[in-house]
Amino acid sequence: MAANVTAILGEIHAGNIIHKDINPSNIILHPETGQVKIIDFGLSTVLTRESTTLKSPNVLEGTLAYMSPEQTGRMNRSLDYRTDFYSLGATFYELLTHQLPFESTDALELVHYHIAKQPTPPHQINPEIPKVVSDIVMKLLAKTAEQRYQSAWGIKADLEECLTQLQSFGKISEFPLGRQDILDKFQIPQKLYGREREIETLLAAFERVVGENIEVASNEKGAVEMMLVAGYSGIGKSSLVQEIYKPITRQKGYFISGKFDQYQRNIPWAVIKVFQELVRQLLTETESQLEQWKEKINAALGENGGIIVEVIPEVELIAGNQPEVVSLPPAEAQNRFNFVFQKFIRVFAQKEHPLVMFIDDLQWADGASLKLMQLLMTAADSEYLFFLGAYRDNEVSPSHPLMITIDEIRKSGTTVNYIWLSALKEVHINQLIVDTLKCERERSQPLTKLVIAKTQGNPFFVNEFLKSIYSENLLIFDIQQVCWQWNLEQIQERGFTDNVVELIAGKITKLPEATQEVLKVAACIGNQFDLKILANSIENSLTEVALSLRNAAVEGLILPLSDTYKSVELEVTSLDLKAELIVEYKFIHDRVQQAAYSLIPDRKKSFVHKQVGRTLLQNTLFFKEKKKFLISSINSILLLN
């Protein structure tokens, strides 16, 4: 039965579909014929890769007990078809042992177990389970996708070997796993290469903020610390910062993030947006938790709650109606805001749930946001607050407003540390290529040298260059030889540019015209963009724009955000499958957004910006009215209760 289930899953993956909810309730077995089927494609995606975001476990898609570490959004990894293998492993585990790999009534604790704890091997729970069968299940339950099986056929082959031995000899002896587990898909590993020391530095700083050995020394005082990650664009700053997800989950903390946009530098108070994200996270919690937050917020802010509501309107959805703000002269109003905002932050940065705040691309920060950042980091009596900032050090000078602000923060006594990221060394790039192509180090060495010559060791450029030679059929999987093949002379003759923006722009121009036009407008909206805003800006239907964007997603230029869907039926495959219309996306990197933007002719830029601006204005006015109605409705319900 297990082999048959695996074969069906292989067929699903062959159709470029990720199920995302493999569990016993979605596997149907006919008791008489033994026929097996996998059902319920309600959460499935037809993309080869999908981005996940760190969010409350209360709103995670899928069944938490069987969910892969990356699907929780707390592993600093996108998910692909191999997420289903983990869920399959959890299903087999329960089938064999009659218990789940991890059990907990606390959802966040269960998420932490998935990402950091090893389950007890099945053969240790029940000695009658053959060790090799137990090993197959444990391989499926590996924490990272690269350590699991890489194909359904590899799993099926090992299961059938077990079945053959059992039928022939009445027992199952050990044998090497994965002998037929051939990875013919082009998959660049998502692990960080050559950043071990930097990860150590980052995690050590977090431990200082929450109190060293906090689980043992319960009276340990928390701290406030700033960690700045500097380096060129594409060097891996954001990827490094996201390694903080695991310890945050362990400490039941909150992580909020935002970024400044290179094409929207004149928008003030961008830092406020990350606190809007925090409030949205809170709104997904249980009713009893929301009631506690309401009490804490109102106790901290008192009569001044309206001051916070003015800049973060969502707070009113938790704390209820707030008293009207009394007008004061500008200087006094600013001092009052500073005082109230500091009290507001202290509500969330607590020992029970430390607060980690990450702001990317600080080199584009506006003056108001820098002032607010300084206020956060210099507040008296603050604890359990870890501020992470990333910036391109080649775009700032000692006189840059960012550097002046950081200097002021340091002078106030706040701890400010730095991590400087440099290009990857040859040994690390070679290891990346070895892991991607499953070949010997010596064989990949000449390709490694060519990659370094073209990319100067920039991780983002390395990945994009490898994707380009694959898409140009210069990197091919040879089924006869069962290995990847390439020709260095052909790659050199193709004349790939040394400029990453030009490389990506060239990739975009090979997409259908409709997709190119959609990406150009999306680049004007921002690094992250909403499907409805985009469709209205180009005066096209949601479905047509979504289908155009799918081409860009397949090419790995944009990523769908998995927690933002709108139910729409689309005929996407021969399977009887209801697809979801994804309503929010992001460019995989600023350089991709920059490349798309560079394709807009100069004479058209102002026209495109005007189109987007009008749509954003109309949308803002609409949601202001909608918010008033929503708050009024909630207050009416509360009064009735």
Short mmCIF file of N, CA and C in Angstrom, two decimals, residues 132-292:
data_model
loop_
_atom_site.label_atom_id
_atom_site.label_comp_id
_atom_site.label_asym_id
_atom_site.label_seq_id
_atom_site.Cartn_x
_atom_site.Cartn_y
_atom_site.Cartn_z
N VAL A 132 15.49 -1.23 8.45
CA VAL A 132 15.57 -0.56 7.16
C VAL A 132 14.26 0.16 6.83
N VAL A 133 13.13 -0.41 7.25
CA VAL A 133 11.84 0.26 7.06
C VAL A 133 11.80 1.53 7.92
N SER A 134 12.29 1.40 9.13
CA SER A 134 12.39 2.56 10.02
C SER A 134 13.28 3.64 9.41
N ASP A 135 14.39 3.21 8.79
CA ASP A 135 15.33 4.16 8.17
C ASP A 135 14.69 4.90 6.99
N ILE A 136 13.85 4.20 6.23
CA ILE A 136 13.15 4.84 5.10
C ILE A 136 12.28 5.98 5.63
N VAL A 137 11.54 5.69 6.70
CA VAL A 137 10.66 6.70 7.29
C VAL A 137 11.47 7.88 7.82
N MET A 138 12.58 7.60 8.49
CA MET A 138 13.41 8.67 9.06
C MET A 138 14.06 9.52 7.97
N LYS A 139 14.39 8.90 6.85
CA LYS A 139 14.94 9.66 5.72
C LYS A 139 13.88 10.61 5.15
N LEU A 140 12.65 10.15 5.11
CA LEU A 140 11.55 11.02 4.66
C LEU A 140 11.33 12.18 5.62
N LEU A 141 11.60 11.95 6.91
CA LEU A 141 11.36 12.96 7.94
C LEU A 141 12.58 13.85 8.20
N ALA A 142 13.54 13.86 7.29
CA ALA A 142 14.71 14.73 7.46
C ALA A 142 14.28 16.19 7.49
N LYS A 143 15.02 17.01 8.25
CA LYS A 143 14.62 18.41 8.46
C LYS A 143 14.74 19.25 7.19
N THR A 144 15.71 18.95 6.34
CA THR A 144 15.87 19.72 5.11
C THR A 144 15.54 18.85 3.90
N ALA A 145 15.03 19.50 2.86
CA ALA A 145 14.59 18.77 1.66
C ALA A 145 15.74 18.01 1.01
N GLU A 146 16.95 18.56 1.09
CA GLU A 146 18.10 17.92 0.44
C GLU A 146 18.45 16.59 1.08
N GLN A 147 18.12 16.41 2.36
CA GLN A 147 18.46 15.17 3.07
C GLN A 147 17.40 14.09 2.89
N ARG A 148 16.25 14.46 2.36
CA ARG A 148 15.19 13.48 2.13
C ARG A 148 15.43 12.75 0.80
N TYR A 149 14.53 11.85 0.48
CA TYR A 149 14.51 11.30 -0.87
C TYR A 149 14.27 12.45 -1.85
N GLN A 150 14.81 12.30 -3.05
CA GLN A 150 14.68 13.35 -4.06
C GLN A 150 13.63 13.03 -5.12
N SER A 151 13.11 11.82 -5.09
CA SER A 151 12.08 11.43 -6.06
C SER A 151 11.17 10.38 -5.45
N ALA A 152 9.93 10.39 -5.91
CA ALA A 152 8.97 9.37 -5.44
C ALA A 152 9.40 7.99 -5.91
N TRP A 153 10.06 7.94 -7.08
CA TRP A 153 10.48 6.64 -7.61
C TRP A 153 11.57 6.03 -6.74
N GLY A 154 12.41 6.86 -6.14
CA GLY A 154 13.44 6.35 -5.24
C GLY A 154 12.82 5.74 -3.99
N ILE A 155 11.78 6.39 -3.46
CA ILE A 155 11.07 5.86 -2.29
C ILE A 155 10.40 4.53 -2.65
N LYS A 156 9.70 4.54 -3.77
CA LYS A 156 8.95 3.35 -4.22
C LYS A 156 9.90 2.16 -4.42
N ALA A 157 11.07 2.43 -5.01
CA ALA A 157 12.03 1.34 -5.26
C ALA A 157 12.48 0.69 -3.95
N ASP A 158 12.74 1.52 -2.93
CA ASP A 158 13.18 0.97 -1.64
C ASP A 158 12.05 0.21 -0.95
N LEU A 159 10.83 0.72 -1.05
CA LEU A 159 9.69 0.02 -0.45
C LEU A 159 9.44 -1.32 -1.14
N GLU A 160 9.58 -1.34 -2.46
CA GLU A 160 9.38 -2.59 -3.21
C GLU A 160 10.48 -3.60 -2.92
N GLU A 161 11.70 -3.10 -2.67
CA GLU A 161 12.79 -4.00 -2.27
C GLU A 161 12.45 -4.67 -0.93
N CYS A 162 11.89 -3.88 0.00
CA CYS A 162 11.46 -4.44 1.29
C CYS A 162 10.38 -5.50 1.09
N LEU A 163 9.42 -5.19 0.22
CA LEU A 163 8.32 -6.12 -0.04
C LEU A 163 8.83 -7.43 -0.66
N THR A 164 9.75 -7.31 -1.61
CA THR A 164 10.32 -8.49 -2.28
C THR A 164 11.04 -9.37 -1.27
N GLN A 165 11.85 -8.77 -0.40
CA GLN A 165 12.56 -9.54 0.63
C GLN A 165 11.58 -10.24 1.57
N LEU A 166 10.55 -9.51 1.95
CA LEU A 166 9.57 -10.07 2.89
C LEU A 166 8.86 -11.27 2.28
N GLN A 167 8.48 -11.13 1.00
CA GLN A 167 7.77 -12.23 0.32
C GLN A 167 8.68 -13.42 0.04
N SER A 168 9.97 -13.13 -0.22
CA SER A 168 10.91 -14.20 -0.59
C SER A 168 11.53 -14.89 0.62
N PHE A 169 11.86 -14.11 1.65
CA PHE A 169 12.62 -14.66 2.78
C PHE A 169 11.89 -14.57 4.11
N GLY A 170 10.75 -13.87 4.13
CA GLY A 170 10.01 -13.74 5.37
C GLY A 170 10.58 -12.72 6.33
N LYS A 171 11.60 -12.01 5.90
CA LYS A 171 12.18 -10.95 6.72
C LYS A 171 12.82 -9.90 5.80
N ILE A 172 13.13 -8.74 6.38
CA ILE A 172 13.72 -7.65 5.60
C ILE A 172 15.09 -7.31 6.17
N SER A 173 16.12 -7.53 5.37
CA SER A 173 17.49 -7.22 5.79
C SER A 173 17.85 -5.81 5.33
N GLU A 174 18.86 -5.24 5.98
CA GLU A 174 19.28 -3.87 5.64
C GLU A 174 19.95 -3.83 4.28
N PHE A 175 19.77 -2.70 3.58
CA PHE A 175 20.43 -2.45 2.30
C PHE A 175 20.60 -0.93 2.16
N PRO A 176 21.52 -0.48 1.31
CA PRO A 176 21.73 0.97 1.14
C PRO A 176 20.48 1.63 0.56
N LEU A 177 20.03 2.70 1.19
CA LEU A 177 18.83 3.39 0.73
C LEU A 177 19.15 4.33 -0.44
N GLY A 178 18.13 4.55 -1.25
CA GLY A 178 18.23 5.57 -2.29
C GLY A 178 19.08 5.20 -3.49
N ARG A 179 19.31 3.91 -3.73
CA ARG A 179 20.15 3.52 -4.87
C ARG A 179 19.51 3.91 -6.20
N GLN A 180 18.19 3.99 -6.24
CA GLN A 180 17.51 4.38 -7.48
C GLN A 180 16.85 5.76 -7.35
N ASP A 181 17.32 6.50 -6.36
CA ASP A 181 16.75 7.84 -6.10
C ASP A 181 17.50 8.87 -6.96
N ILE A 182 17.15 8.94 -8.22
CA ILE A 182 17.86 9.81 -9.17
C ILE A 182 17.20 11.18 -9.20
N LEU A 183 18.01 12.22 -8.97
CA LEU A 183 17.50 13.59 -9.03
C LEU A 183 17.77 14.15 -10.42
N ASP A 184 16.75 14.09 -11.29
CA ASP A 184 16.92 14.64 -12.63
C ASP A 184 16.33 16.05 -12.74
N LYS A 185 15.79 16.56 -11.62
CA LYS A 185 15.30 17.94 -11.60
C LYS A 185 16.46 18.86 -11.23
N PHE A 186 16.47 20.04 -11.83
CA PHE A 186 17.52 21.01 -11.51
C PHE A 186 17.12 21.76 -10.25
N GLN A 187 17.77 21.45 -9.13
CA GLN A 187 17.44 22.04 -7.84
C GLN A 187 18.72 22.55 -7.19
N ILE A 188 18.84 23.87 -7.04
CA ILE A 188 19.97 24.44 -6.31
C ILE A 188 19.64 24.41 -4.83
N PRO A 189 20.48 23.79 -4.00
CA PRO A 189 20.18 23.72 -2.57
C PRO A 189 19.99 25.11 -1.96
N GLN A 190 19.08 25.19 -0.99
CA GLN A 190 18.78 26.48 -0.36
C GLN A 190 19.61 26.75 0.88
N LYS A 191 20.47 25.81 1.26
CA LYS A 191 21.30 26.02 2.45
C LYS A 191 22.29 27.15 2.21
N LEU A 192 22.77 27.76 3.28
CA LEU A 192 23.75 28.83 3.18
C LEU A 192 25.15 28.23 3.18
N TYR A 193 25.92 28.58 2.18
CA TYR A 193 27.30 28.07 2.07
C TYR A 193 28.28 29.13 2.58
N GLY A 194 29.24 28.68 3.38
CA GLY A 194 30.31 29.55 3.82
C GLY A 194 29.91 30.63 4.81
N ARG A 195 28.79 30.45 5.51
CA ARG A 195 28.31 31.48 6.44
C ARG A 195 28.20 30.95 7.87
N GLU A 196 28.90 29.87 8.18
CA GLU A 196 28.77 29.25 9.49
C GLU A 196 29.13 30.22 10.63
N ARG A 197 30.24 30.94 10.46
CA ARG A 197 30.68 31.86 11.52
C ARG A 197 29.67 32.99 11.71
N GLU A 198 29.14 33.51 10.61
CA GLU A 198 28.18 34.62 10.68
C GLU A 198 26.88 34.17 11.35
N ILE A 199 26.43 32.95 11.04
CA ILE A 199 25.22 32.42 11.67
C ILE A 199 25.43 32.30 13.18
N GLU A 200 26.62 31.84 13.56
CA GLU A 200 26.96 31.71 14.97
C GLU A 200 26.89 33.06 15.68
N THR A 201 27.44 34.09 15.03
CA THR A 201 27.43 35.44 15.60
C THR A 201 26.01 35.95 15.78
N LEU A 202 25.18 35.71 14.78
CA LEU A 202 23.79 36.16 14.81
C LEU A 202 23.02 35.50 15.95
N LEU A 203 23.15 34.17 16.06
CA LEU A 203 22.40 33.44 17.08
C LEU A 203 22.89 33.77 18.50
N ALA A 204 24.20 34.03 18.62
CA ALA A 204 24.75 34.41 19.93
C ALA A 204 24.17 35.75 20.38
N ALA A 205 23.99 36.68 19.44
CA ALA A 205 23.40 37.98 19.77
C ALA A 205 21.96 37.82 20.24
N PHE A 206 21.22 36.95 19.58
CA PHE A 206 19.83 36.71 19.99
C PHE A 206 19.79 36.14 21.41
N GLU A 207 20.70 35.22 21.72
CA GLU A 207 20.75 34.64 23.06
C GLU A 207 21.03 35.71 24.11
N ARG A 208 21.88 36.70 23.76
CA ARG A 208 22.16 37.79 24.70
C ARG A 208 20.90 38.62 24.95
N VAL A 209 20.13 38.85 23.90
CA VAL A 209 18.93 39.68 24.01
C VAL A 209 17.89 39.02 24.91
N VAL A 210 17.69 37.72 24.74
CA VAL A 210 16.65 37.03 25.52
C VAL A 210 17.15 36.62 26.90
N GLY A 211 18.44 36.80 27.17
CA GLY A 211 19.01 36.39 28.45
C GLY A 211 19.70 35.06 28.28
N GLU A 212 21.01 35.02 28.47
CA GLU A 212 21.78 33.79 28.23
C GLU A 212 21.26 32.66 29.09
N ASN A 213 21.10 31.48 28.45
CA ASN A 213 20.56 30.29 29.14
C ASN A 213 19.24 30.61 29.83
N ILE A 214 18.35 31.25 29.07
CA ILE A 214 17.10 31.75 29.66
C ILE A 214 16.25 30.64 30.28
N GLU A 215 16.36 29.42 29.72
CA GLU A 215 15.54 28.33 30.23
C GLU A 215 16.00 27.90 31.62
N VAL A 216 17.30 28.10 31.91
CA VAL A 216 17.86 27.71 33.21
C VAL A 216 17.80 28.88 34.19
N ALA A 217 18.32 30.02 33.74
CA ALA A 217 18.38 31.20 34.60
C ALA A 217 17.13 32.05 34.39
N SER A 218 16.04 31.69 35.07
CA SER A 218 14.76 32.33 34.82
C SER A 218 14.73 33.79 35.24
N ASN A 219 15.66 34.22 36.08
CA ASN A 219 15.67 35.61 36.51
C ASN A 219 16.60 36.48 35.67
N GLU A 220 17.17 35.88 34.64
CA GLU A 220 18.11 36.62 33.79
C GLU A 220 17.39 37.77 33.11
N LYS A 221 18.01 38.93 33.10
CA LYS A 221 17.41 40.12 32.51
C LYS A 221 17.66 40.13 31.00
N GLY A 222 16.64 40.52 30.25
CA GLY A 222 16.78 40.64 28.80
C GLY A 222 17.51 41.92 28.43
N ALA A 223 17.79 42.08 27.14
CA ALA A 223 18.55 43.23 26.68
C ALA A 223 17.95 43.79 25.40
N VAL A 224 18.52 44.89 24.95
CA VAL A 224 18.20 45.50 23.66
C VAL A 224 19.49 45.54 22.87
N GLU A 225 19.45 45.07 21.64
CA GLU A 225 20.67 45.04 20.84
C GLU A 225 20.33 45.26 19.37
N MET A 226 21.27 45.90 18.69
CA MET A 226 21.14 46.13 17.25
C MET A 226 22.23 45.36 16.53
N MET A 227 21.84 44.60 15.50
CA MET A 227 22.81 43.88 14.68
C MET A 227 22.63 44.34 13.24
N LEU A 228 23.70 44.86 12.65
CA LEU A 228 23.65 45.35 11.28
C LEU A 228 24.42 44.39 10.37
N VAL A 229 23.76 43.98 9.27
CA VAL A 229 24.38 43.08 8.31
C VAL A 229 24.65 43.88 7.04
N ALA A 230 25.92 43.98 6.69
CA ALA A 230 26.32 44.82 5.57
C ALA A 230 26.94 43.99 4.46
N GLY A 231 26.75 44.45 3.23
CA GLY A 231 27.35 43.77 2.08
C GLY A 231 26.68 44.19 0.79
N TYR A 232 27.28 43.80 -0.32
CA TYR A 232 26.75 44.14 -1.64
C TYR A 232 25.39 43.52 -1.86
N SER A 233 24.67 44.06 -2.83
CA SER A 233 23.40 43.47 -3.23
C SER A 233 23.61 42.04 -3.70
N GLY A 234 22.76 41.12 -3.20
CA GLY A 234 22.85 39.72 -3.61
C GLY A 234 23.85 38.90 -2.82
N ILE A 235 24.46 39.49 -1.81
CA ILE A 235 25.51 38.79 -1.07
C ILE A 235 24.92 37.82 -0.03
N GLY A 236 23.58 37.94 0.24
CA GLY A 236 22.93 37.00 1.14
C GLY A 236 22.57 37.56 2.50
N LYS A 237 22.36 38.87 2.59
CA LYS A 237 22.05 39.50 3.88
C LYS A 237 20.71 39.02 4.44
N SER A 238 19.68 39.08 3.61
CA SER A 238 18.34 38.67 4.08
C SER A 238 18.31 37.19 4.43
N SER A 239 18.97 36.37 3.62
CA SER A 239 19.00 34.92 3.88
C SER A 239 19.66 34.62 5.22
N LEU A 240 20.72 35.35 5.52
CA LEU A 240 21.40 35.15 6.80
C LEU A 240 20.49 35.51 7.96
N VAL A 241 19.83 36.66 7.86
CA VAL A 241 18.97 37.13 8.95
C VAL A 241 17.86 36.12 9.24
N GLN A 242 17.34 35.48 8.22
CA GLN A 242 16.21 34.56 8.40
C GLN A 242 16.61 33.28 9.12
N GLU A 243 17.90 33.09 9.37
CA GLU A 243 18.33 31.96 10.20
C GLU A 243 17.88 32.13 11.64
N ILE A 244 17.37 33.32 11.96
CA ILE A 244 16.90 33.59 13.33
C ILE A 244 15.55 32.95 13.59
N TYR A 245 14.89 32.43 12.55
CA TYR A 245 13.55 31.87 12.70
C TYR A 245 13.49 30.76 13.74
N LYS A 246 14.47 29.86 13.72
CA LYS A 246 14.43 28.70 14.63
C LYS A 246 14.46 29.12 16.10
N PRO A 247 15.47 29.91 16.52
CA PRO A 247 15.48 30.28 17.95
C PRO A 247 14.29 31.13 18.36
N ILE A 248 13.75 31.93 17.44
CA ILE A 248 12.55 32.72 17.77
C ILE A 248 11.39 31.78 18.09
N THR A 249 11.26 30.73 17.29
CA THR A 249 10.18 29.76 17.52
C THR A 249 10.37 29.07 18.87
N ARG A 250 11.63 28.72 19.19
CA ARG A 250 11.91 28.07 20.47
C ARG A 250 11.51 28.97 21.64
N GLN A 251 11.77 30.28 21.51
CA GLN A 251 11.48 31.22 22.59
C GLN A 251 10.07 31.80 22.51
N LYS A 252 9.26 31.32 21.51
CA LYS A 252 7.89 31.79 21.32
C LYS A 252 7.84 33.31 21.12
N GLY A 253 8.83 33.80 20.39
CA GLY A 253 8.91 35.22 20.13
C GLY A 253 8.17 35.64 18.88
N TYR A 254 8.18 36.95 18.62
CA TYR A 254 7.55 37.51 17.42
C TYR A 254 8.64 38.05 16.50
N PHE A 255 8.46 37.81 15.21
CA PHE A 255 9.39 38.31 14.20
C PHE A 255 8.59 39.18 13.23
N ILE A 256 9.01 40.42 13.08
CA ILE A 256 8.36 41.32 12.12
C ILE A 256 9.43 41.87 11.19
N SER A 257 9.05 42.08 9.95
CA SER A 257 10.05 42.53 8.97
C SER A 257 9.45 43.50 7.97
N GLY A 258 10.32 44.28 7.37
CA GLY A 258 9.93 45.21 6.32
C GLY A 258 11.16 45.61 5.54
N LYS A 259 10.96 46.38 4.50
CA LYS A 259 12.09 46.83 3.71
C LYS A 259 11.77 48.16 3.07
N PHE A 260 12.82 48.90 2.79
CA PHE A 260 12.68 50.15 2.04
C PHE A 260 12.82 49.84 0.56
N ASP A 261 12.15 50.63 -0.25
CA ASP A 261 12.10 50.38 -1.69
C ASP A 261 12.92 51.44 -2.42
N GLN A 262 13.73 50.98 -3.37
CA GLN A 262 14.60 51.88 -4.10
C GLN A 262 13.83 52.89 -4.95
N TYR A 263 12.58 52.57 -5.32
CA TYR A 263 11.80 53.48 -6.16
C TYR A 263 10.74 54.24 -5.37
N GLN A 264 10.73 54.06 -4.04
CA GLN A 264 9.74 54.77 -3.21
C GLN A 264 10.43 55.33 -1.97
N ARG A 265 11.53 56.03 -2.17
CA ARG A 265 12.32 56.49 -1.03
C ARG A 265 11.70 57.69 -0.32
N ASN A 266 10.70 58.30 -0.92
CA ASN A 266 10.12 59.50 -0.32
C ASN A 266 8.92 59.19 0.57
N ILE A 267 8.64 57.91 0.80
CA ILE A 267 7.49 57.54 1.64
C ILE A 267 7.95 57.49 3.10
N PRO A 268 7.43 58.37 3.97
CA PRO A 268 7.88 58.42 5.37
C PRO A 268 7.28 57.32 6.22
N TRP A 269 7.86 57.13 7.40
CA TRP A 269 7.34 56.22 8.40
C TRP A 269 7.23 54.77 7.92
N ALA A 270 8.15 54.35 7.08
CA ALA A 270 8.11 52.97 6.58
C ALA A 270 8.26 51.96 7.72
N VAL A 271 8.95 52.35 8.80
CA VAL A 271 9.14 51.44 9.94
C VAL A 271 7.79 51.09 10.57
N ILE A 272 6.84 52.03 10.50
CA ILE A 272 5.51 51.78 11.07
C ILE A 272 4.87 50.54 10.46
N LYS A 273 5.17 50.29 9.19
CA LYS A 273 4.54 49.17 8.48
C LYS A 273 4.84 47.83 9.16
N VAL A 274 6.02 47.71 9.73
CA VAL A 274 6.35 46.42 10.35
C VAL A 274 5.50 46.20 11.60
N PHE A 275 5.11 47.28 12.27
CA PHE A 275 4.25 47.11 13.45
C PHE A 275 2.80 46.84 13.03
N GLN A 276 2.43 47.31 11.86
CA GLN A 276 1.14 46.91 11.31
C GLN A 276 1.13 45.39 11.08
N GLU A 277 2.26 44.87 10.61
CA GLU A 277 2.39 43.42 10.40
C GLU A 277 2.27 42.68 11.73
N LEU A 278 2.87 43.23 12.79
CA LEU A 278 2.79 42.59 14.10
C LEU A 278 1.35 42.51 14.58
N VAL A 279 0.61 43.61 14.43
CA VAL A 279 -0.80 43.62 14.86
C VAL A 279 -1.60 42.61 14.05
N ARG A 280 -1.30 42.48 12.76
CA ARG A 280 -2.00 41.50 11.93
C ARG A 280 -1.71 40.07 12.41
N GLN A 281 -0.45 39.84 12.85
CA GLN A 281 -0.13 38.53 13.42
C GLN A 281 -0.97 38.26 14.66
N LEU A 282 -1.13 39.29 15.51
CA LEU A 282 -1.90 39.12 16.73
C LEU A 282 -3.37 38.82 16.43
N LEU A 283 -3.89 39.40 15.36
CA LEU A 283 -5.30 39.22 15.01
C LEU A 283 -5.62 37.77 14.63
N THR A 284 -4.59 36.97 14.36
CA THR A 284 -4.82 35.57 14.00
C THR A 284 -4.83 34.66 15.24
N GLU A 285 -4.59 35.23 16.42
CA GLU A 285 -4.52 34.41 17.63
C GLU A 285 -5.93 34.14 18.17
N THR A 286 -5.99 33.33 19.21
CA THR A 286 -7.28 32.90 19.75
C THR A 286 -8.00 34.06 20.44
N GLU A 287 -9.28 33.85 20.70
CA GLU A 287 -10.10 34.90 21.32
C GLU A 287 -9.58 35.26 22.71
N SER A 288 -9.18 34.25 23.47
CA SER A 288 -8.67 34.52 24.82
C SER A 288 -7.34 35.28 24.77
N GLN A 289 -6.50 34.93 23.79
CA GLN A 289 -5.23 35.65 23.64
C GLN A 289 -5.47 37.10 23.24
N LEU A 290 -6.43 37.33 22.34
CA LEU A 290 -6.75 38.69 21.92
C LEU A 290 -7.27 39.52 23.09
N GLU A 291 -8.03 38.90 23.96
CA GLU A 291 -8.54 39.62 25.13
C GLU A 291 -7.40 40.03 26.05
N GLN A 292 -6.40 39.15 26.17
CA GLN A 292 -5.22 39.49 26.98
C GLN A 292 -4.45 40.65 26.37
#
